[in-house]
Amino acid sequence: MQLIAAAVSLMTLIFVASVVVFFGEPAISFVGGLFGAKQHKTRSKRLTPNQEAIGDESQLYYEVKSSSLPLMSDRVTINTRYMPTLSNGHLGATVYDEAMYMNGLYEGSGGNSHRAKIPALLMGRVNFSSTDIDRRATRKYVFNGRDGYFMETIDCEFAYIEHRMYVHQKYIRLFVSDVFARRKPESMSGGVIKLKYPPLTGTSDDINFDQPREYYSNRQVKGTTKTAEAGASVQSIFMIYMEPVEQISLTGSYWQKNETMVMSVDKSEANARSELDYAQKILSAQGGNYQLFQDHVEAWRKTWSKGSIQVYGDVQLAKVTQFAQYYLLSSVPADSPYLPPQYSEVFYGCGRTGLAKGGAGTDYQGHVFWDNEMYIMPALMPFQPDTVKKMLRYRSAVAKKAADNAKRFGGSGFHFPWESAFSGNDVSPDDCDASHPDCHWKKLFVTTAVSWAIRQYYSITRDRDYMINTDYLGCDITREIARFLADRAMYNPKTARYDIFNMTGPDDWHPNVNNNAFTLAAASLAIHWARYFSCLCQRNDREEVPDEWIQKALYLNLPYDNVKRLHFQHQGFDPAVDRPVKQADTIMLTYPLNWNVSSDIMKNDLEMYETITNDRSPAMTWSWFTIGWKWVNDKNRMNTYFLKSYQDYLIQPFKIWTEYNELSAADQAAGNVNFLPGMGGFVQSLVHGYAGIRIRPDMLEFYNPMPPNGATKMVLNGFKYLGSVLTFTIEEDKTTIFVNSSSAQYQLILKRNVTSAVEESLTEGETVIIDGSSNGFFIYTSVSETCEHPRDYIYMPWGYSPFVNRAHLTSSLMQSLTFSLFLTLSFTR
C-alpha cells in the first residue's frame, strides 16, 4: 500500500511538473469572418489578392458576387460541380443542377446504395426569346453564405430582374424560387422573360413516379424508390409544388411582377402538404414573398447567434471561414424548424459532400464515413452541441447493424462499417480482392472514431440524457465498442504486449498491417473511456468493462522507437521503403487524439511524416499538421500548413472545397467536391490550433491562443461548455472572455497558467481580460465527477509521457523520477 501511495504521489508530482513544463504557449478556438484588409501571398491561382480576376467582386465577408459562372470546357455549359449548395439538413440542392436530395432517401442495395435523385422541378433559369437581348444583358451572381441564398441579377435592355433561390431554413421541406422583374421607364414596349425547368418524367433511374394529380391549384406527385438496402423497405416521397411559371410578360400596362414558386418534399404526405399550405398562406398576404424570405433569413440569423467564428483583419480568410461554416451548418439539421421532423425520423449522418450531392457513382454516393465523427462533428461541437447530439443518434439507430457487422468476421460487440447509409448495413463498394474479402472491415479506426466523438461530446456537455435515453444508448455503445476492440487484441508472449493484427489504418495505401499506431492509441482511449463512462452511467464498471480489457488497453504493442523517439505507422514500417503515405495517420496521435506523448516525440513524428506524406493528400491532412506544429511551438510551419490546408483546395468564386488539389482533369475525376472533411479540418485548425483548445474529460485547456496568420483578431462567439455560453476574443497575447450565460449546475472556474494564479469564478455578464494569455489557462468546474478519470495511456518507456519532458528536467530530478516510475511500473506488472 505504501508503494501504491508513493506511485500516486509521484504521478501527482509529474502532473504538476507537466502543467509548468508543457504549457509554454496556450491558444483558443473556432474562426469566422469579418472585414479586413490584409491579403495573403498565395500559393495557388485559386485564391489571389485580385478578387475581380477570380470572379469575386464583393468585399463582404459573407457574400460572393461574380460576373461569371464556372463553365465546362465548351465555355458554354455551367459546371455545376463548382456551383454552391443550398441545404438545411432535410433537403439539399446544387444551384442549376437538375436533381435534389433528401435526408435518408437512398436507392439501391449494397455498394449500389446512393442518394435517390429527386427532380428539382423549380430549379429554373431566366432567359429571353431573343438571343440578342440575352447577349447584351449584364448578369451578376450573388451567393450569400450568411443568409443561405443564391441570386442571379439581370440588367437587360427592357428590365431589371432578380431571381433568388433558397432551401428554407425554417420551413425545411420547401425549395423556393422567387423572380422579381421591373420594367425600365425608358422601355415603352417592354418584353417577355422566359424560364426553363428540368422535366418531370414518369420514371427515373432511382424513383418510380405516379402521374401528377391536382392538389387544390397545385400539383402533387408520389414517388417510390426502386430497390431497398438489405433488410429495409423501399421508400416513398411526396412532392407538392406550384405550377412552374414559364414566362413573365412586362408589356402593355405591366411594369412590375413578382412570381414566387414553392416545392415541398417529404416522406410524409401530411407534412409536405402542411408546409406548402402554410407557404401559400404567407404568400397570399401583401408582401408575402418578402415575408417568406425574411422567415428564412431570420432562421439563419438565429442559427448564427447560437455560435460561430469571426476573423478580423483579413477579408479573404474571413470569407473562407464564413463559407466553410455555412457549408457545414447547412448540411446538418436546421436549428428550429417550423414543423420538426417526427421524433422517429433520424438524421442519417453527414456524408462527405453534404446533402446536396451523392447520386449514383459520384460524391461517395452520400454514404456516412468516419469523417462524420472525426472531421465534421468536432468542428460543430463547441458551438452547436445540440446538433452534434442529433448526429450521434444515427450511430445509436444503426447499432444492431454494427453488432451484425462485428460478427461477420468473428468479432463481438459493435463495429461500424466503413460506409453506411439508410439501414446501417455495410454499403462499401465491392472492391476488395479475392484474397482479402474483408478489406473494408479491417478499418477498425472507424469504430474508434465513434467512441472518440462520444467522449468529446460528453466532456463538453456532461449530457446525462445521452447516457440513459434509449434513443441514444450512450452507455451501451461505448461498452460494446470497447468489447469489439478488446476482442481483437491478442497476447504476444515474446513482447509481453497485445497485438492487433491484419488491420488497415487511415492511410489505406498500406492495408493489412499489424499494430497500426493510430488505431492502437484510439482503441486504448476507447477502452479506458468505456470504463469511466460505465461508472458515470451508475453501472458496475468492472463488470461492464472487465480488468482484462483495461490490461489490454495498457499494454497494446504501440510501434515506437525509443532511440529515435518517434512512432512508426505500423509494425515493420520503413520510412525509406513505405513511402509515400496517403494522408494523415500517425500524426493524428497529437491531434485529434490528444495522446499523452512528450513534445519532442510529437515533433519527431511531424518531421518524419511531413517528408513522406503525399503532397496531394486530402485537405484535412494539412490541418492536422497545422495543429501539430502549433503544439510543438513551430509557428512558421504552422502558418505554412494552414495556408496549404485551404488555398490549394478552394475553387472560386463560390468557395467550393475539393477533396484533392484539382490541378488537372485526372484530379477532378478522382476527387469529390463540397468536401466537408476538408472544411471541418480547417475549422478545427482554428479552434484547436490557433486557439489552442484541448477538450479534456475534466477541463478545457488553452495553449497560447492567437489569431490566425494575417488576422488581427479572432472571436469565438457562443462557445458552449457544461451549459455555460462564453465568447472568446483572441488577440496577440491577449484573450478576453465574456460570460454570455452561466450554468446553474456547473459553476465554471478560470485558472491562469502562472505560479501566482488563483481560481476565478466566471459569472454571468462578467468580462475577464487575460493579458499575457500566451502562458495558457484552464477552464473547469468545481463540480467534479465521482468516478475515476480514464487512464488514457499505454505503458511505454520512461520519458514517453508529456507530463515529464526530459528536456526540461534536471538530471538529479530525472534520476529520482525514473527510479520511482520504474518501481511503479514493476509493481503494476
Tab-separated table of C-alpha atoms in Angstrom, residues 408-829:
chain	number	residue	atom	x	y	z
A	408	ARG	CA	-19.259	-11.065	-39.997
A	409	PHE	CA	-15.627	-11.988	-39.454
A	410	GLY	CA	-15.741	-13.439	-35.972
A	411	GLY	CA	-15.895	-10.322	-33.818
A	412	SER	CA	-18.128	-9.339	-30.924
A	413	GLY	CA	-19.505	-6.009	-29.728
A	414	PHE	CA	-20.122	-3.139	-32.170
A	415	HIS	CA	-18.093	-2.475	-35.307
A	416	PHE	CA	-19.427	0.279	-37.542
A	417	PRO	CA	-18.954	-0.172	-41.301
A	418	TRP	CA	-16.543	1.806	-43.438
A	419	GLU	CA	-19.542	3.120	-45.395
A	420	SER	CA	-23.179	3.071	-44.324
A	421	ALA	CA	-26.394	4.737	-45.396
A	422	PHE	CA	-30.083	4.278	-44.501
A	423	SER	CA	-30.064	0.872	-42.825
A	424	GLY	CA	-26.631	0.911	-41.195
A	425	ASN	CA	-25.531	-2.069	-43.291
A	426	ASP	CA	-22.082	-2.074	-44.836
A	427	VAL	CA	-22.558	-0.422	-48.230
A	428	SER	CA	-18.863	-0.103	-49.040
A	429	PRO	CA	-18.040	-0.751	-52.700
A	430	ASP	CA	-17.256	-4.319	-53.613
A	431	ASP	CA	-13.651	-3.558	-54.493
A	432	CYS	CA	-11.774	-5.954	-52.207
A	433	ASP	CA	-9.706	-8.589	-53.966
A	434	ALA	CA	-10.487	-12.275	-53.519
A	435	SER	CA	-7.638	-12.837	-51.071
A	436	HIS	CA	-8.864	-10.071	-48.758
A	437	PRO	CA	-12.674	-10.014	-48.886
A	438	ASP	CA	-12.745	-8.180	-45.570
A	439	CYS	CA	-10.595	-5.209	-46.618
A	440	HIS	CA	-13.121	-2.589	-45.503
A	441	TRP	CA	-13.998	-4.492	-42.324
A	442	LYS	CA	-10.349	-4.186	-41.250
A	443	LYS	CA	-10.692	-0.413	-40.887
A	444	LEU	CA	-11.136	-0.647	-37.139
A	445	PHE	CA	-10.437	3.066	-36.738
A	446	VAL	CA	-13.995	3.797	-37.916
A	447	THR	CA	-15.356	2.312	-34.712
A	448	THR	CA	-12.782	4.077	-32.529
A	449	ALA	CA	-13.918	7.384	-34.064
A	450	VAL	CA	-17.485	6.841	-32.797
A	451	SER	CA	-16.181	6.353	-29.259
A	452	TRP	CA	-13.978	9.422	-29.613
A	453	ALA	CA	-16.910	11.618	-30.696
A	454	ILE	CA	-18.973	10.395	-27.722
A	455	ARG	CA	-16.064	11.199	-25.386
A	456	GLN	CA	-15.727	14.733	-26.756
A	457	TYR	CA	-19.476	15.352	-26.684
A	458	TYR	CA	-19.890	14.247	-23.091
A	459	SER	CA	-16.742	16.073	-21.955
A	460	ILE	CA	-18.059	19.385	-23.280
A	461	THR	CA	-21.706	18.913	-22.209
A	462	ARG	CA	-21.999	16.298	-19.389
A	463	ASP	CA	-25.322	15.490	-21.030
A	464	ARG	CA	-26.748	12.668	-18.924
A	465	ASP	CA	-29.736	12.281	-21.222
A	466	TYR	CA	-27.341	10.947	-23.860
A	467	MET	CA	-26.236	8.258	-21.422
A	468	ILE	CA	-29.606	6.964	-20.265
A	469	ASN	CA	-32.053	7.774	-23.074
A	470	THR	CA	-32.763	4.620	-25.091
A	471	ASP	CA	-32.765	6.687	-28.284
A	472	TYR	CA	-29.028	7.278	-27.834
A	473	LEU	CA	-27.737	4.208	-25.940
A	474	GLY	CA	-24.584	6.089	-24.974
A	475	CYS	CA	-23.611	3.714	-22.172
A	476	ASP	CA	-24.178	0.604	-24.265
A	477	ILE	CA	-22.397	1.888	-27.372
A	478	THR	CA	-19.208	2.800	-25.524
A	479	ARG	CA	-19.135	-0.591	-23.797
A	480	GLU	CA	-19.759	-2.583	-26.982
A	481	ILE	CA	-17.111	-0.636	-28.881
A	482	ALA	CA	-14.656	-1.474	-26.090
A	483	ARG	CA	-15.718	-5.120	-26.282
A	484	PHE	CA	-15.023	-5.266	-30.007
A	485	LEU	CA	-11.606	-3.645	-29.698
A	486	ALA	CA	-10.519	-5.710	-26.688
A	487	ASP	CA	-11.619	-8.831	-28.525
A	488	ARG	CA	-9.236	-8.009	-31.395
A	489	ALA	CA	-6.186	-7.664	-29.118
A	490	MET	CA	-4.178	-10.899	-28.735
A	491	TYR	CA	-1.398	-11.519	-26.220
A	492	ASN	CA	2.111	-11.946	-27.598
A	493	PRO	CA	4.350	-13.748	-25.050
A	494	LYS	CA	7.513	-12.645	-26.901
A	495	THR	CA	6.829	-8.990	-26.215
A	496	ALA	CA	4.508	-9.328	-23.209
A	497	ARG	CA	2.217	-6.990	-25.153
A	498	TYR	CA	-1.068	-7.229	-27.000
A	499	ASP	CA	-1.162	-7.118	-30.793
A	500	ILE	CA	-3.961	-6.306	-33.207
A	501	PHE	CA	-3.015	-7.962	-36.468
A	502	ASN	CA	-4.211	-7.553	-40.025
A	503	MET	CA	-5.787	-4.113	-39.947
A	504	THR	CA	-5.813	-1.019	-42.142
A	505	GLY	CA	-5.212	2.436	-40.690
A	506	PRO	CA	-6.370	5.821	-42.035
A	507	ASP	CA	-3.588	5.592	-44.635
A	508	ASP	CA	-5.205	2.919	-46.780
A	509	TRP	CA	-2.284	2.843	-49.182
A	510	HIS	CA	-0.812	0.488	-46.556
A	511	PRO	CA	-3.528	-2.123	-45.977
A	512	ASN	CA	-3.442	-5.318	-43.926
A	513	VAL	CA	-0.759	-4.219	-41.487
A	514	ASN	CA	-0.106	-5.179	-37.880
A	515	ASN	CA	-0.411	-2.750	-34.984
A	516	ASN	CA	-1.282	0.487	-36.758
A	517	ALA	CA	-0.201	3.151	-34.255
A	518	PHE	CA	-3.215	5.446	-34.612
A	519	THR	CA	-5.693	2.592	-34.271
A	520	LEU	CA	-3.959	1.179	-31.187
A	521	ALA	CA	-3.894	4.549	-29.434
A	522	ALA	CA	-7.540	5.199	-30.341
A	523	ALA	CA	-8.507	1.704	-29.169
A	524	SER	CA	-6.749	2.231	-25.839
A	525	LEU	CA	-8.598	5.515	-25.336
A	526	ALA	CA	-11.922	3.862	-26.231
A	527	ILE	CA	-11.473	1.075	-23.684
A	528	HIS	CA	-10.362	3.441	-20.904
A	529	TRP	CA	-13.299	5.736	-21.700
A	530	ALA	CA	-15.774	2.845	-21.576
A	531	ARG	CA	-14.686	2.002	-18.009
A	532	TYR	CA	-15.119	5.622	-16.944
A	533	PHE	CA	-18.415	6.056	-18.758
A	534	SER	CA	-19.854	2.864	-17.249
A	535	CYS	CA	-19.216	4.334	-13.813
A	536	LEU	CA	-20.887	7.595	-14.845
A	537	CYS	CA	-23.841	5.527	-16.053
A	538	GLN	CA	-24.093	4.209	-12.475
A	539	ARG	CA	-23.300	0.680	-13.519
A	540	ASN	CA	-20.785	-1.762	-12.114
A	541	ASP	CA	-17.865	-0.517	-14.179
A	542	ARG	CA	-15.689	-3.583	-13.544
A	543	GLU	CA	-18.422	-5.895	-14.738
A	544	GLU	CA	-19.227	-3.732	-17.736
A	545	VAL	CA	-15.566	-3.241	-18.684
A	546	PRO	CA	-13.524	-6.054	-17.122
A	547	ASP	CA	-9.972	-5.613	-15.865
A	548	GLU	CA	-8.821	-7.869	-18.712
A	549	TRP	CA	-9.880	-5.184	-21.213
A	550	ILE	CA	-8.094	-2.479	-19.238
A	551	GLN	CA	-4.974	-4.654	-19.145
A	552	LYS	CA	-5.078	-4.848	-22.919
A	553	ALA	CA	-5.559	-1.074	-23.215
A	554	LEU	CA	-2.480	-0.529	-21.036
A	555	TYR	CA	-0.219	-2.969	-22.860
A	556	LEU	CA	-1.019	-2.621	-26.550
A	557	ASN	CA	2.090	-3.044	-28.709
A	558	LEU	CA	2.403	0.544	-29.916
A	559	PRO	CA	5.112	0.803	-32.646
A	560	TYR	CA	7.639	3.193	-31.118
A	561	ASP	CA	11.407	3.627	-31.438
A	562	ASN	CA	12.805	4.722	-28.082
A	563	VAL	CA	16.159	5.674	-29.623
A	564	LYS	CA	14.796	7.864	-32.414
A	565	ARG	CA	11.881	8.828	-30.141
A	566	LEU	CA	9.180	8.583	-32.769
A	567	HIS	CA	6.241	6.384	-33.723
A	568	PHE	CA	6.214	4.128	-36.741
A	569	GLN	CA	2.944	3.954	-38.620
A	570	HIS	CA	2.723	0.226	-38.104
A	571	GLN	CA	4.840	-2.722	-37.129
A	572	GLY	CA	7.714	-3.142	-39.579
A	573	PHE	CA	7.170	0.291	-41.142
A	574	ASP	CA	10.255	1.503	-43.012
A	575	PRO	CA	10.051	5.210	-43.970
A	576	ALA	CA	12.643	4.679	-46.703
A	577	VAL	CA	10.550	1.968	-48.350
A	578	ASP	CA	6.950	2.524	-47.268
A	579	ARG	CA	6.660	5.986	-48.771
A	580	PRO	CA	4.636	7.917	-49.578
A	581	VAL	CA	1.810	7.701	-47.080
A	582	LYS	CA	-1.532	8.728	-48.498
A	583	GLN	CA	-2.734	11.021	-45.733
A	584	ALA	CA	-2.526	11.866	-42.045
A	585	ASP	CA	-2.263	8.749	-39.912
A	586	THR	CA	0.346	8.595	-37.151
A	587	ILE	CA	0.462	12.375	-36.688
A	588	MET	CA	-3.175	12.155	-35.578
A	589	LEU	CA	-1.939	10.928	-32.200
A	590	THR	CA	-1.061	14.553	-31.420
A	591	TYR	CA	-4.404	15.775	-32.669
A	592	PRO	CA	-7.231	14.847	-32.686
A	593	LEU	CA	-6.410	12.129	-30.116
A	594	ASN	CA	-4.503	14.460	-27.759
A	595	TRP	CA	-2.337	11.449	-26.979
A	596	ASN	CA	-0.157	11.691	-23.883
A	597	VAL	CA	3.238	11.938	-25.527
A	598	SER	CA	6.191	14.239	-24.959
A	599	SER	CA	6.530	17.239	-27.220
A	600	ASP	CA	9.867	16.094	-28.655
A	601	ILE	CA	8.190	12.874	-29.833
A	602	MET	CA	5.367	14.915	-31.373
A	603	LYS	CA	7.953	16.975	-33.217
A	604	ASN	CA	9.906	13.932	-34.402
A	605	ASP	CA	6.691	12.371	-35.743
A	606	LEU	CA	5.777	15.568	-37.574
A	607	GLU	CA	9.232	15.971	-39.075
A	608	MET	CA	9.394	12.407	-40.364
A	609	TYR	CA	5.874	12.186	-41.761
A	610	GLU	CA	5.888	15.604	-43.437
A	611	THR	CA	8.725	14.355	-45.663
A	612	ILE	CA	6.921	11.164	-46.725
A	613	THR	CA	3.273	12.286	-46.923
A	614	ASN	CA	1.794	12.509	-50.407
A	615	ASP	CA	1.837	16.185	-51.377
A	616	ARG	CA	-1.601	15.822	-52.961
A	617	SER	CA	-3.163	14.410	-49.847
A	618	PRO	CA	-6.757	15.382	-48.930
A	619	ALA	CA	-7.073	18.819	-47.363
A	620	MET	CA	-7.586	17.727	-43.751
A	621	THR	CA	-4.115	16.160	-43.630
A	622	TRP	CA	-2.569	19.634	-43.635
A	623	SER	CA	-4.971	20.823	-40.947
A	624	TRP	CA	-3.623	18.107	-38.643
A	625	PHE	CA	-0.082	19.208	-39.470
A	626	THR	CA	-1.128	22.794	-38.659
A	627	ILE	CA	-2.360	21.805	-35.210
A	628	GLY	CA	0.619	19.541	-34.575
A	629	TRP	CA	3.158	22.248	-35.344
A	630	LYS	CA	1.248	24.627	-33.077
A	631	TRP	CA	1.541	22.205	-30.168
A	632	VAL	CA	5.311	21.942	-30.592
A	633	ASN	CA	5.721	25.721	-30.900
A	634	ASP	CA	6.809	25.933	-34.539
A	635	LYS	CA	4.801	28.953	-35.661
A	636	ASN	CA	6.335	29.185	-39.139
A	637	ARG	CA	5.432	25.628	-40.061
A	638	MET	CA	2.003	26.047	-38.502
A	639	ASN	CA	1.315	29.033	-40.759
A	640	THR	CA	2.696	27.252	-43.831
A	641	TYR	CA	0.472	24.226	-43.398
A	642	PHE	CA	-2.517	26.376	-42.510
A	643	LEU	CA	-2.303	28.100	-45.894
A	644	LYS	CA	-1.728	24.777	-47.633
A	645	SER	CA	-4.826	23.311	-45.949
A	646	TYR	CA	-7.207	25.552	-47.863
A	647	GLN	CA	-5.557	27.541	-50.651
A	648	ASP	CA	-4.913	24.507	-52.833
A	649	TYR	CA	-8.415	23.117	-52.260
A	650	LEU	CA	-10.671	26.127	-52.756
A	651	ILE	CA	-12.489	26.729	-56.050
A	652	GLN	CA	-13.582	30.293	-56.760
A	653	PRO	CA	-15.803	32.154	-56.822
A	654	PHE	CA	-18.222	30.196	-54.588
A	655	LYS	CA	-15.631	28.873	-52.092
A	656	ILE	CA	-16.211	25.228	-53.020
A	657	TRP	CA	-13.815	22.843	-51.295
A	658	THR	CA	-12.383	19.922	-53.250
A	659	GLU	CA	-11.065	16.642	-51.885
A	660	TYR	CA	-7.772	16.920	-53.768
A	661	ASN	CA	-5.974	19.934	-55.215
A	662	GLU	CA	-7.676	19.700	-58.601
A	663	LEU	CA	-4.979	20.926	-60.918
A	664	SER	CA	-5.821	18.535	-63.750
A	665	ALA	CA	-8.754	16.697	-65.318
A	666	ALA	CA	-7.488	13.485	-63.720
A	667	ASP	CA	-7.713	15.100	-60.293
A	668	GLN	CA	-11.301	16.095	-60.991
A	669	ALA	CA	-12.168	12.552	-61.999
A	670	ALA	CA	-10.671	11.150	-58.784
A	671	GLY	CA	-11.859	13.685	-56.226
A	672	ASN	CA	-15.165	14.949	-54.897
A	673	VAL	CA	-16.448	18.429	-54.207
A	674	ASN	CA	-18.144	20.348	-51.429
A	675	PHE	CA	-15.748	18.266	-49.342
A	676	LEU	CA	-16.910	18.725	-45.756
A	677	PRO	CA	-13.990	16.889	-44.069
A	678	GLY	CA	-11.615	19.468	-45.549
A	679	MET	CA	-13.765	22.290	-44.182
A	680	GLY	CA	-14.099	20.538	-40.822
A	681	GLY	CA	-10.341	20.103	-40.575
A	682	PHE	CA	-9.853	23.775	-41.440
A	683	VAL	CA	-12.260	24.885	-38.711
A	684	GLN	CA	-10.577	22.569	-36.202
A	685	SER	CA	-7.197	24.080	-37.074
A	686	LEU	CA	-8.606	27.401	-35.920
A	687	VAL	CA	-10.185	26.069	-32.722
A	688	HIS	CA	-7.568	23.554	-31.645
A	689	GLY	CA	-4.569	25.009	-33.458
A	690	TYR	CA	-4.577	28.795	-33.336
A	691	ALA	CA	-6.963	28.952	-30.382
A	692	GLY	CA	-5.069	26.052	-28.802
A	693	ILE	CA	-8.022	24.348	-27.129
A	694	ARG	CA	-7.928	20.797	-25.875
A	695	ILE	CA	-11.137	19.264	-24.601
A	696	ARG	CA	-10.332	17.046	-21.619
A	697	PRO	CA	-12.806	14.970	-19.582
A	698	ASP	CA	-12.376	17.397	-16.683
A	699	MET	CA	-11.388	20.731	-18.245
A	700	LEU	CA	-10.699	22.928	-21.224
A	701	GLU	CA	-7.006	23.627	-21.790
A	702	PHE	CA	-5.962	26.765	-23.653
A	703	TYR	CA	-2.463	26.703	-25.088
A	704	ASN	CA	-1.102	30.030	-26.363
A	705	PRO	CA	-4.254	31.392	-28.039
A	706	MET	CA	-3.502	33.592	-31.035
A	707	PRO	CA	-5.347	34.877	-34.118
A	708	PRO	CA	-4.573	33.070	-37.377
A	709	ASN	CA	-1.737	34.329	-39.518
A	710	GLY	CA	-2.622	37.656	-41.164
A	711	ALA	CA	-5.619	38.345	-38.926
A	712	THR	CA	-5.674	40.901	-36.120
A	713	LYS	CA	-8.360	39.241	-34.036
A	714	MET	CA	-10.410	36.072	-33.835
A	715	VAL	CA	-13.721	35.841	-31.969
A	716	LEU	CA	-15.351	32.605	-30.871
A	717	ASN	CA	-18.992	33.510	-30.319
A	718	GLY	CA	-21.260	31.262	-28.286
A	719	PHE	CA	-18.689	28.684	-27.171
A	720	LYS	CA	-20.623	26.214	-25.020
A	721	TYR	CA	-19.104	24.386	-22.086
A	722	LEU	CA	-21.050	22.479	-19.413
A	723	GLY	CA	-24.183	24.541	-20.011
A	724	SER	CA	-22.463	27.939	-19.938
A	725	VAL	CA	-22.039	30.111	-23.019
A	726	LEU	CA	-18.785	32.037	-23.458
A	727	THR	CA	-17.339	34.406	-26.042
A	728	PHE	CA	-13.570	34.463	-26.511
A	729	THR	CA	-11.894	37.397	-28.243
A	730	ILE	CA	-8.359	36.415	-29.139
A	731	GLU	CA	-5.668	38.923	-29.977
A	732	GLU	CA	-1.889	38.627	-29.890
A	733	ASP	CA	-1.009	37.598	-26.295
A	734	LYS	CA	-4.389	38.772	-25.028
A	735	THR	CA	-7.653	36.902	-24.583
A	736	THR	CA	-10.925	38.451	-23.429
A	737	ILE	CA	-13.645	36.183	-22.047
A	738	PHE	CA	-17.256	37.333	-21.864
A	739	VAL	CA	-19.695	35.099	-19.984
A	740	ASN	CA	-22.908	35.267	-22.039
A	741	SER	CA	-24.717	32.931	-19.659
A	742	SER	CA	-23.677	30.623	-16.849
A	743	SER	CA	-24.890	27.190	-15.843
A	744	ALA	CA	-26.699	26.849	-12.534
A	745	GLN	CA	-25.463	23.264	-12.268
A	746	TYR	CA	-21.784	23.676	-13.154
A	747	GLN	CA	-20.079	26.829	-11.889
A	748	LEU	CA	-17.092	27.497	-14.149
A	749	ILE	CA	-13.662	28.399	-12.808
A	750	LEU	CA	-10.784	30.072	-14.640
A	751	LYS	CA	-7.180	29.453	-13.654
A	752	ARG	CA	-4.297	31.142	-15.425
A	753	ASN	CA	-1.126	29.178	-16.050
A	754	VAL	CA	1.158	31.279	-13.843
A	755	THR	CA	2.598	30.393	-10.451
A	756	SER	CA	0.679	33.135	-8.637
A	757	ALA	CA	-2.673	32.210	-10.158
A	758	VAL	CA	-5.772	31.755	-8.041
A	759	GLU	CA	-9.106	30.309	-9.034
A	760	GLU	CA	-11.507	32.870	-10.518
A	761	SER	CA	-15.232	32.203	-10.832
A	762	LEU	CA	-16.768	33.016	-14.227
A	763	THR	CA	-20.012	34.853	-13.510
A	764	GLU	CA	-22.782	35.630	-15.990
A	765	GLY	CA	-22.339	39.047	-17.595
A	766	GLU	CA	-18.701	39.278	-16.497
A	767	THR	CA	-15.782	40.223	-18.762
A	768	VAL	CA	-12.352	38.831	-17.908
A	769	ILE	CA	-9.215	40.092	-19.657
A	770	ILE	CA	-6.184	37.809	-19.707
A	771	ASP	CA	-3.092	39.785	-20.635
A	772	GLY	CA	-0.166	37.518	-21.382
A	773	SER	CA	-2.544	34.733	-22.420
A	774	SER	CA	0.283	33.045	-24.321
A	775	ASN	CA	1.069	31.388	-20.987
A	776	GLY	CA	-2.190	29.495	-21.271
A	777	PHE	CA	-5.100	28.983	-18.922
A	778	PHE	CA	-7.675	26.403	-17.883
A	779	ILE	CA	-11.450	26.427	-17.502
A	780	TYR	CA	-13.142	23.764	-15.404
A	781	THR	CA	-15.928	23.303	-12.893
A	782	SER	CA	-15.870	22.934	-9.139
A	783	VAL	CA	-18.424	20.134	-9.504
A	784	SER	CA	-16.280	17.046	-10.011
A	785	GLU	CA	-17.368	13.635	-11.177
A	786	THR	CA	-17.155	10.910	-8.537
A	787	CYS	CA	-15.709	8.348	-10.951
A	788	GLU	CA	-12.006	7.772	-11.525
A	789	HIS	CA	-10.931	9.543	-14.694
A	790	PRO	CA	-9.853	7.415	-17.645
A	791	ARG	CA	-6.173	6.491	-17.567
A	792	ASP	CA	-5.703	7.291	-21.252
A	793	TYR	CA	-2.256	5.812	-21.734
A	794	ILE	CA	-0.307	2.754	-22.773
A	795	TYR	CA	2.676	1.797	-20.626
A	796	MET	CA	5.734	2.940	-22.532
A	797	PRO	CA	9.456	3.516	-21.826
A	798	TRP	CA	10.474	6.286	-19.444
A	799	GLY	CA	10.341	9.776	-20.934
A	800	TYR	CA	7.482	8.937	-23.292
A	801	SER	CA	4.797	10.793	-21.342
A	802	PRO	CA	4.380	14.562	-21.811
A	803	PHE	CA	3.938	15.023	-18.085
A	804	VAL	CA	7.702	14.780	-17.673
A	805	ASN	CA	9.635	16.078	-20.631
A	806	ARG	CA	13.257	15.121	-20.064
A	807	ALA	CA	14.477	18.170	-21.991
A	808	HIS	CA	13.180	20.372	-19.151
A	809	LEU	CA	14.247	18.345	-16.110
A	810	THR	CA	17.490	18.461	-14.190
A	811	SER	CA	19.488	15.264	-14.253
A	812	SER	CA	19.056	14.641	-10.494
A	813	LEU	CA	15.294	15.024	-10.713
A	814	MET	CA	15.296	12.801	-13.811
A	815	GLN	CA	17.116	10.062	-11.935
A	816	SER	CA	14.795	10.297	-8.948
A	817	LEU	CA	11.618	10.199	-11.035
A	818	THR	CA	12.991	7.463	-13.293
A	819	PHE	CA	13.652	5.178	-10.338
A	820	SER	CA	10.217	5.887	-8.821
A	821	LEU	CA	8.424	5.265	-12.100
A	822	PHE	CA	10.377	2.048	-12.558
A	823	LEU	CA	9.054	0.856	-9.184
A	824	THR	CA	5.525	1.895	-10.140
A	825	LEU	CA	5.541	0.050	-13.463
A	826	SER	CA	7.186	-3.014	-11.977
A	827	PHE	CA	4.601	-3.190	-9.237
A	828	THR	CA	1.766	-2.788	-11.739
A	829	ARG	CA	3.094	-5.621	-13.868
